[in-house]
Amino acid sequence: MKAALTYAPFVWPSSPPLGISLLKSYASEFFPSASVTTLDLNADFFSGDAEKFKGLCGVCPYRSSCDNIPPEFFFENGMMERCRTFFKIGSPHYFKPEEHLEQYTFFRTFYENTRKCFTRIFSRAVSTADTGSLKTAEKLLARDAEKILATKPDVIGFSVQNDQAAYSLALAKILRSNSGAKIIMGGYFPSAGNPLEILNAFDWIDGLVVREGERPFVELLKLMSGERKKAVPGYIHRSKNGITGKALSCECIEPDEAPPPDFSGYDMNGYWSPKTVLPYLTSRGCPWGRCSFCAHRENYGNYREKSPKRVGEEIGKLKARYGARHFLICDEQIDGARLEAICRKIKGEDVTFGLAGLKPGAGVSARRLKKASASGCKWVYLGVESFSSRTLKRMKKGTTPEGIIRVVDSCKENGITPFCSYIWGFPGQTREDVAHEAEVIRNAGLTLPDDGHPFVFQKNSPIYERPDEYGIEITGRKLLFGNNGPEVGSGEYIFRPKKGLTPYEAMRTYTPREEDPYESHSFWESMILLAEQGVSLVVDRRRYFNEIILYPYRSILKGAARRDSVDAARARIYAKCSEKCGDAERAIKILRRALGSGRKSSSNIDLIRSLGMLYFRTKNFDEALKLLGKTKGTGCSDDEDQGVGRMAAECELRIGDVARAKEHFQEIIRGGPDRFVERDSRLGLAECLIEESEWAEAARELEAARRLDSEGYVSVGIAFQLIRCYEKMGMKNKRELEMKRLGEIM
């Protein structure tokens, strides 16, 4: 029995994958007759050369209006090679915060643009009948498919997070046409999502493993070998009677029965870290398990610990086997007592490690942190989430602002770099809460990494199960797949708070001062190496936003200066980079020059569309309308044409052609656009109706737009317009409610 366990892009390529390495070691221990191969295709992907990334724009279904920078541009002039060398081999500047952040920002920009490019193509290949996208996927994935098929597997397993779903599904679809092996998936994607929905949407997947995978994987191998007759717990699969299996019947393993992860077979020099940093688990689940926003308990079940003695022994074995003396302990959460217990056993191993989850509660004392530091702990990810007593109680965190600040200070005093997770827009958070927390943060001399993150509403969290208790209205779910194909959810939902701010509104309300320092981040493995040298990534805020985050675009633009002329595709990219750097005038010149020298072709149309959209963004509506009108119906998809049409209609409104704008907004809405285009079209239509003094109809369109604006991106504008409508209609009570709402979000 042969199995190939696969880890696909897109994940940071800075350390070997933990999940499939644990599955391999467990199978070796409990079903040694099976041959299990692990393949880190993610690391291979980010070690690829420029050839792998060429020509994506020519096959992208969204290329006409896409805002991405094609991945191949990041390889020009040796830029990618310098970045790889910086992280893989190291550099004299690796431990200098600003230089480090420039290179990490370059990688992150490449990563995000590349992820979007490939995901768009692969999503279309797996969820629509678009044969062109499927042929492109076959070409892009041929090398990966060959690697897997070379192992001659009976079972092909994919460990899948949401960002890996499109890539994994496309690769599985290609493998299905070339192999009779059983294809299964496990990980967050099927565990947090809806297994039946996934299997119904993608008929080339034979089964899904939900929650922990070790025991189901081994029992499945035994079943296929004829050594087991009963159904496999935690395995949902196709059978002659349809889809069968129970998701929550999985028998979770005890950590002490599992051997340490098996990282053999990986090229340790292929990871983006100058020193090997190995991931490791000392427990399963969360010892607290009560946070109202968290759904991870559904994936792990009850909390279980590996004995401290076993932890120390396994860290020593991994160090000896792989020559690694740096570790990232990936537990969901560790409390003070557990920290002291495992550090006591790790201390003699002469290693440096970081913690991916430390609860800043009462048990994390200065004494315990001092011992942790002496044992090699140099970096911790603290589950802070809020500095408001009221919000922490609603989150059921079991912490206090005073206790959190004490832990942060104690970490710093004992040579441990703290990294504070923070949530904006937790249901019920008000403008006053945001102002209070900002003051607490500033007075305590703290920084929030990336200024915090928006609240994510997860299926199966306590809030999801009791939305009324937290004052929220569920308005929809976030889809991974669904455009022109079967809908498959991500496990996250869209909501509106009945009181308080949306996550976006809360982040918009938080306004740091220019003199406040800015804390960024890098690969977590890099964070451990930096912390070991006492280096943090806290930099001058103005320098970060004016220079560091623009470094990738300015690097690409250096190539433009070396060229006498550029083709249409390259001109569009250079214009995008110029606009990102705040130089819209230069972007317009680049596009106009290319347009003047080009022939009439599809590339010419793309240039016209790009220039029209740029004029729209710079509020030159007359020029924008002239150009956008020439591109009507020439987009690569209905979604693109509707988006461009919405811009053209808004141009008509801004230059005073209200009747024509109204007609076009109504036409777009009837066409069934995506949620954001419909929202903006209804806002535009409402403005037309206001111009015509049709107050009641305008109010209806604004209310419809608000229902589509769950995130609150345009909530201020909607509130202002509704106040005006209600005032004209003599609806005093509604006007007062809107005034109150406006006061909360501004």
Coordinates of N, CA, C and O in Angstrom, one line a residue, residues 392-489:
L392 N -13.3 42.1 26.5 CA -12.7 40.9 26.9 C -13.7 40.0 27.6 O -13.7 38.8 27.4
K393 N -14.6 40.6 28.4 CA -15.6 39.8 29.0 C -16.6 39.2 28.0 O -17.0 38.0 28.1
R394 N -17.0 40.0 27.0 CA -17.8 39.5 26.0 C -17.1 38.4 25.1 O -17.8 37.5 24.6
M395 N -15.8 38.5 25.0 CA -15.1 37.5 24.2 C -14.9 36.2 25.1 O -14.5 35.2 24.5
K396 N -15.1 36.4 26.4 CA -14.9 35.3 27.3 C -13.4 34.8 27.3 O -13.1 33.6 27.2
K397 N -12.5 35.8 27.2 CA -11.1 35.5 27.1 C -10.4 35.0 28.4 O -9.4 34.4 28.4
G398 N -11.0 35.5 29.5 CA -10.4 35.1 30.8 C -9.1 35.9 31.1 O -8.3 35.4 31.9
T399 N -9.0 37.1 30.5 CA -7.9 38.0 30.8 C -8.4 39.4 31.1 O -9.6 39.7 30.9
T400 N -7.5 40.2 31.5 CA -7.8 41.6 31.8 C -6.8 42.5 31.1 O -5.6 42.1 30.9
P401 N -7.1 43.8 30.8 CA -6.1 44.7 30.2 C -4.9 44.9 31.1 O -3.8 44.9 30.6
E402 N -5.1 45.0 32.4 CA -3.9 45.1 33.3 C -3.0 43.9 33.3 O -1.8 44.0 33.2
G403 N -3.6 42.7 33.3 CA -2.9 41.5 33.2 C -2.1 41.3 31.9 O -0.9 40.9 31.9
I404 N -2.7 41.7 30.8 CA -2.1 41.7 29.5 C -0.8 42.6 29.4 O 0.2 42.2 29.0
I405 N -1.0 43.8 29.9 CA 0.1 44.8 29.9 C 1.2 44.2 30.8 O 2.4 44.4 30.4
R406 N 0.9 43.6 31.9 CA 1.9 43.1 32.8 C 2.7 42.0 32.1 O 3.9 41.9 32.2
V407 N 2.0 41.1 31.4 CA 2.7 40.0 30.6 C 3.6 40.6 29.5 O 4.7 40.1 29.4
V408 N 3.1 41.5 28.8 CA 3.9 42.1 27.7 C 5.2 42.7 28.3 O 6.3 42.5 27.8
D409 N 5.0 43.5 29.4 CA 6.2 44.1 30.0 C 7.2 43.1 30.5 O 8.4 43.2 30.4
S410 N 6.6 42.0 31.1 CA 7.5 40.9 31.7 C 8.2 40.2 30.6 O 9.4 39.8 30.7
C411 N 7.6 40.0 29.4 CA 8.3 39.4 28.3 C 9.5 40.2 27.9 O 10.6 39.7 27.8
K412 N 9.3 41.5 27.7 CA 10.4 42.4 27.3 C 11.5 42.4 28.3 O 12.7 42.4 28.0
E413 N 11.1 42.4 29.6 CA 12.1 42.5 30.7 C 13.0 41.2 30.7 O 14.1 41.2 31.2
N414 N 12.4 40.1 30.2 CA 13.1 38.8 30.3 C 13.7 38.3 28.9 O 14.0 37.1 28.7
G415 N 13.8 39.3 28.0 CA 14.4 38.9 26.7 C 13.6 38.1 25.8 O 14.1 37.4 24.9
I416 N 12.2 38.2 25.9 CA 11.3 37.5 25.0 C 10.5 38.6 24.2 O 10.0 39.5 24.8
T417 N 10.5 38.5 22.9 CA 9.8 39.4 22.1 C 8.3 39.1 22.0 O 8.0 38.0 21.5
P418 N 7.4 39.9 22.5 CA 6.0 39.6 22.4 C 5.4 40.1 21.1 O 5.8 41.2 20.6
F419 N 4.4 39.4 20.5 CA 3.7 39.8 19.3 C 2.2 39.6 19.6 O 1.7 38.5 19.9
C420 N 1.5 40.8 19.7 CA 0.2 40.8 20.2 C -0.9 40.7 19.1 O -1.0 41.6 18.3
S421 N -1.7 39.6 19.1 CA -2.8 39.6 18.2 C -3.9 40.5 18.7 O -4.1 40.7 19.9
Y422 N -4.6 41.2 17.8 CA -5.6 42.2 18.2 C -6.7 42.1 17.2 O -6.5 42.1 16.0
I423 N -8.0 42.2 17.7 CA -9.2 42.2 16.9 C -9.9 43.5 16.9 O -10.3 44.0 18.0
W424 N -10.2 44.1 15.8 CA -11.0 45.2 15.7 C -12.4 44.8 15.2 O -12.6 43.9 14.3
G425 N -13.4 45.4 15.8 CA -14.8 45.2 15.3 C -15.5 44.0 15.9 O -16.4 43.4 15.3
F426 N -15.0 43.5 17.1 CA -15.8 42.5 17.7 C -17.2 43.0 18.0 O -17.4 44.1 18.4
P427 N -18.2 42.1 17.8 CA -19.6 42.6 17.9 C -19.9 43.4 19.2 O -19.6 42.9 20.3
G428 N -20.4 44.6 19.0 CA -20.7 45.4 20.1 C -19.7 46.5 20.4 O -19.9 47.4 21.2
Q429 N -18.5 46.4 19.7 CA -17.5 47.4 19.9 C -18.0 48.8 19.4 O -18.4 48.9 18.3
T430 N -17.8 49.8 20.2 CA -18.3 51.1 19.9 C -17.1 52.1 19.5 O -16.0 51.8 19.8
R431 N -17.5 53.2 19.0 CA -16.5 54.3 18.8 C -15.7 54.7 20.1 O -14.5 54.9 20.1
E432 N -16.5 54.7 21.2 CA -15.9 55.1 22.4 C -14.9 54.0 22.9 O -13.8 54.3 23.5
D433 N -15.3 52.7 22.6 CA -14.3 51.6 23.0 C -13.0 51.7 22.2 O -11.9 51.6 22.8
V434 N -13.1 52.0 20.9 CA -11.9 52.2 20.1 C -11.0 53.3 20.6 O -9.8 53.1 20.8
A435 N -11.6 54.4 20.9 CA -10.9 55.6 21.5 C -10.2 55.2 22.8 O -9.0 55.6 23.0
H436 N -11.0 54.5 23.7 CA -10.4 54.1 25.0 C -9.2 53.2 24.8 O -8.2 53.3 25.4
E437 N -9.4 52.2 23.9 CA -8.3 51.2 23.7 C -7.1 51.8 23.1 O -6.0 51.5 23.5
A438 N -7.3 52.7 22.2 CA -6.2 53.4 21.6 C -5.4 54.2 22.6 O -4.1 54.2 22.6
E439 N -6.1 54.8 23.6 CA -5.4 55.5 24.6 C -4.7 54.6 25.6 O -3.5 54.8 26.0
V440 N -5.3 53.4 25.9 CA -4.6 52.4 26.7 C -3.3 51.9 26.1 O -2.3 51.9 26.7
I441 N -3.4 51.6 24.8 CA -2.3 51.1 24.0 C -1.1 52.2 24.0 O 0.0 51.9 24.3
R442 N -1.5 53.4 23.8 CA -0.5 54.5 23.7 C 0.1 54.8 25.1 O 1.3 54.9 25.2
N443 N -0.7 54.8 26.1 CA -0.2 55.1 27.5 C 0.7 54.0 28.0 O 1.6 54.2 28.8
A444 N 0.4 52.7 27.5 CA 1.3 51.6 28.0 C 2.5 51.4 27.2 O 3.3 50.6 27.5
G445 N 2.7 52.3 26.1 CA 3.9 52.2 25.3 C 3.9 51.0 24.4 O 4.9 50.4 24.1
L446 N 2.7 50.5 24.0 CA 2.6 49.2 23.3 C 2.4 49.5 21.8 O 2.0 50.6 21.4
T447 N 2.6 48.5 21.0 CA 2.3 48.6 19.5 C 1.5 47.4 19.1 O 1.5 46.3 19.8
L448 N 0.6 47.6 18.1 CA -0.2 46.5 17.6 C 0.4 46.1 16.3 O 0.5 46.9 15.3
P449 N 0.8 44.8 16.1 CA 1.3 44.4 14.8 C 0.3 44.7 13.7 O -0.9 44.3 13.7
D450 N 0.8 45.4 12.7 CA 0.0 45.8 11.5 C -1.3 46.6 11.9 O -2.3 46.6 11.2
D451 N -1.2 47.2 13.1 CA -2.3 48.0 13.6 C -3.6 47.1 13.9 O -4.7 47.6 13.8
G452 N -3.4 45.8 14.1 CA -4.5 45.0 14.4 C -5.2 44.4 13.2 O -4.9 44.8 12.0
H453 N -6.2 43.5 13.4 CA -6.9 42.8 12.3 C -8.4 42.8 12.5 O -8.9 42.9 13.6
P454 N -9.2 42.7 11.4 CA -10.6 42.7 11.6 C -11.1 41.4 12.1 O -10.5 40.4 11.9
F455 N -12.2 41.5 12.8 CA -12.9 40.3 13.4 C -13.4 39.4 12.3 O -13.9 39.9 11.2
V456 N -13.2 38.1 12.4 CA -13.6 37.1 11.5 C -14.7 36.3 12.1 O -14.5 35.7 13.2
F457 N -15.9 36.2 11.5 CA -17.0 35.5 12.0 C -17.1 34.1 11.5 O -17.3 33.8 10.3
Q458 N -16.8 33.1 12.3 CA -16.6 31.7 11.9 C -17.8 30.8 12.3 O -18.4 31.0 13.3
K459 N -18.1 29.9 11.4 CA -19.1 28.9 11.6 C -18.7 28.1 12.8 O -17.5 27.8 13.0
N460 N -19.7 27.7 13.6 CA -19.5 26.8 14.8 C -18.8 27.5 16.0 O -18.5 26.8 17.0
S461 N -18.6 28.8 15.9 CA -18.1 29.5 17.1 C -19.3 29.8 18.0 O -20.5 29.7 17.5
P462 N -19.1 30.0 19.3 CA -20.3 30.4 20.1 C -21.1 31.6 19.6 O -22.3 31.6 19.8
I463 N -20.4 32.5 19.0 CA -21.2 33.7 18.4 C -22.1 33.2 17.3 O -23.2 33.7 17.2
Y464 N -21.6 32.3 16.5 CA -22.4 31.8 15.4 C -23.6 31.0 15.9 O -24.7 31.1 15.3
E465 N -23.4 30.3 17.0 CA -24.5 29.5 17.6 C -25.5 30.4 18.3 O -26.7 30.0 18.4
R466 N -25.1 31.6 18.8 CA -26.0 32.5 19.5 C -25.9 33.9 19.0 O -25.5 34.8 19.8
P467 N -26.2 34.2 17.8 CA -26.0 35.5 17.2 C -26.8 36.6 17.9 O -26.3 37.7 18.1
D468 N -28.0 36.3 18.4 CA -28.9 37.3 19.1 C -28.2 37.8 20.3 O -28.3 38.9 20.7
E469 N -27.5 36.8 21.1 CA -26.9 37.2 22.3 C -25.8 38.2 22.1 O -25.5 39.1 23.0
Y470 N -25.2 38.2 20.9 CA -24.1 39.1 20.6 C -24.5 40.3 19.7 O -23.7 41.1 19.2
G471 N -25.8 40.4 19.4 CA -26.4 41.5 18.7 C -25.9 41.6 17.3 O -25.6 42.7 16.8
I472 N -25.9 40.5 16.6 CA -25.5 40.5 15.2 C -26.6 39.9 14.3 O -27.3 39.0 14.7
E473 N -26.6 40.3 13.0 CA -27.5 39.7 12.0 C -26.6 39.1 11.0 O -25.7 39.7 10.4
I474 N -26.8 37.8 10.7 CA -26.1 37.1 9.7 C -26.7 37.4 8.4 O -27.9 37.1 8.1
T475 N -25.9 38.0 7.5 CA -26.4 38.4 6.2 C -26.0 37.5 5.0 O -26.4 37.8 3.9
G476 N -25.1 36.6 5.2 CA -24.6 35.7 4.2 C -23.4 35.0 4.6 O -23.0 35.1 5.7
R477 N -22.8 34.2 3.7 CA -21.6 33.5 4.0 C -20.5 33.8 2.9 O -20.9 34.2 1.8
K478 N -19.3 33.7 3.3 CA -18.2 34.0 2.4 C -17.9 32.7 1.6 O -17.8 31.6 2.2
L479 N -17.9 32.8 0.3 CA -17.7 31.7 -0.6 C -16.2 31.6 -1.0 O -15.6 32.5 -1.3
L480 N -15.8 30.3 -1.1 CA -14.5 30.1 -1.8 C -14.7 29.8 -3.3 O -13.9 30.2 -4.1
F481 N -15.8 29.2 -3.6 CA -16.2 28.9 -5.0 C -17.7 29.3 -5.1 O -18.5 29.1 -4.2
G482 N -18.1 29.8 -6.3 CA -19.5 30.1 -6.5 C -19.9 30.9 -7.7 O -21.0 30.9 -8.1
N483 N -18.9 31.6 -8.3 CA -19.2 32.3 -9.5 C -19.4 31.4 -10.7 O -18.4 30.7 -11.1
N484 N -20.6 31.3 -11.2 CA -20.9 30.5 -12.4 C -20.7 29.0 -12.1 O -20.3 28.2 -13.1
G485 N -20.8 28.6 -10.9 CA -20.6 27.2 -10.6 C -21.2 26.9 -9.2 O -21.9 27.7 -8.6
P486 N -21.1 25.6 -8.7 CA -21.7 25.3 -7.4 C -21.0 26.1 -6.3 O -19.8 26.4 -6.3
E487 N -21.8 26.5 -5.3 CA -21.3 27.3 -4.2 C -20.7 26.4 -3.2 O -21.2 25.3 -2.8
V488 N -19.5 26.8 -2.7 CA -18.8 26.1 -1.6 C -18.3 27.2 -0.7 O -17.6 28.1 -1.1
G489 N -18.7 27.1 0.6 CA -18.4 28.1 1.6 C -17.0 27.9 2.2 O -16.4 26.9 2.0

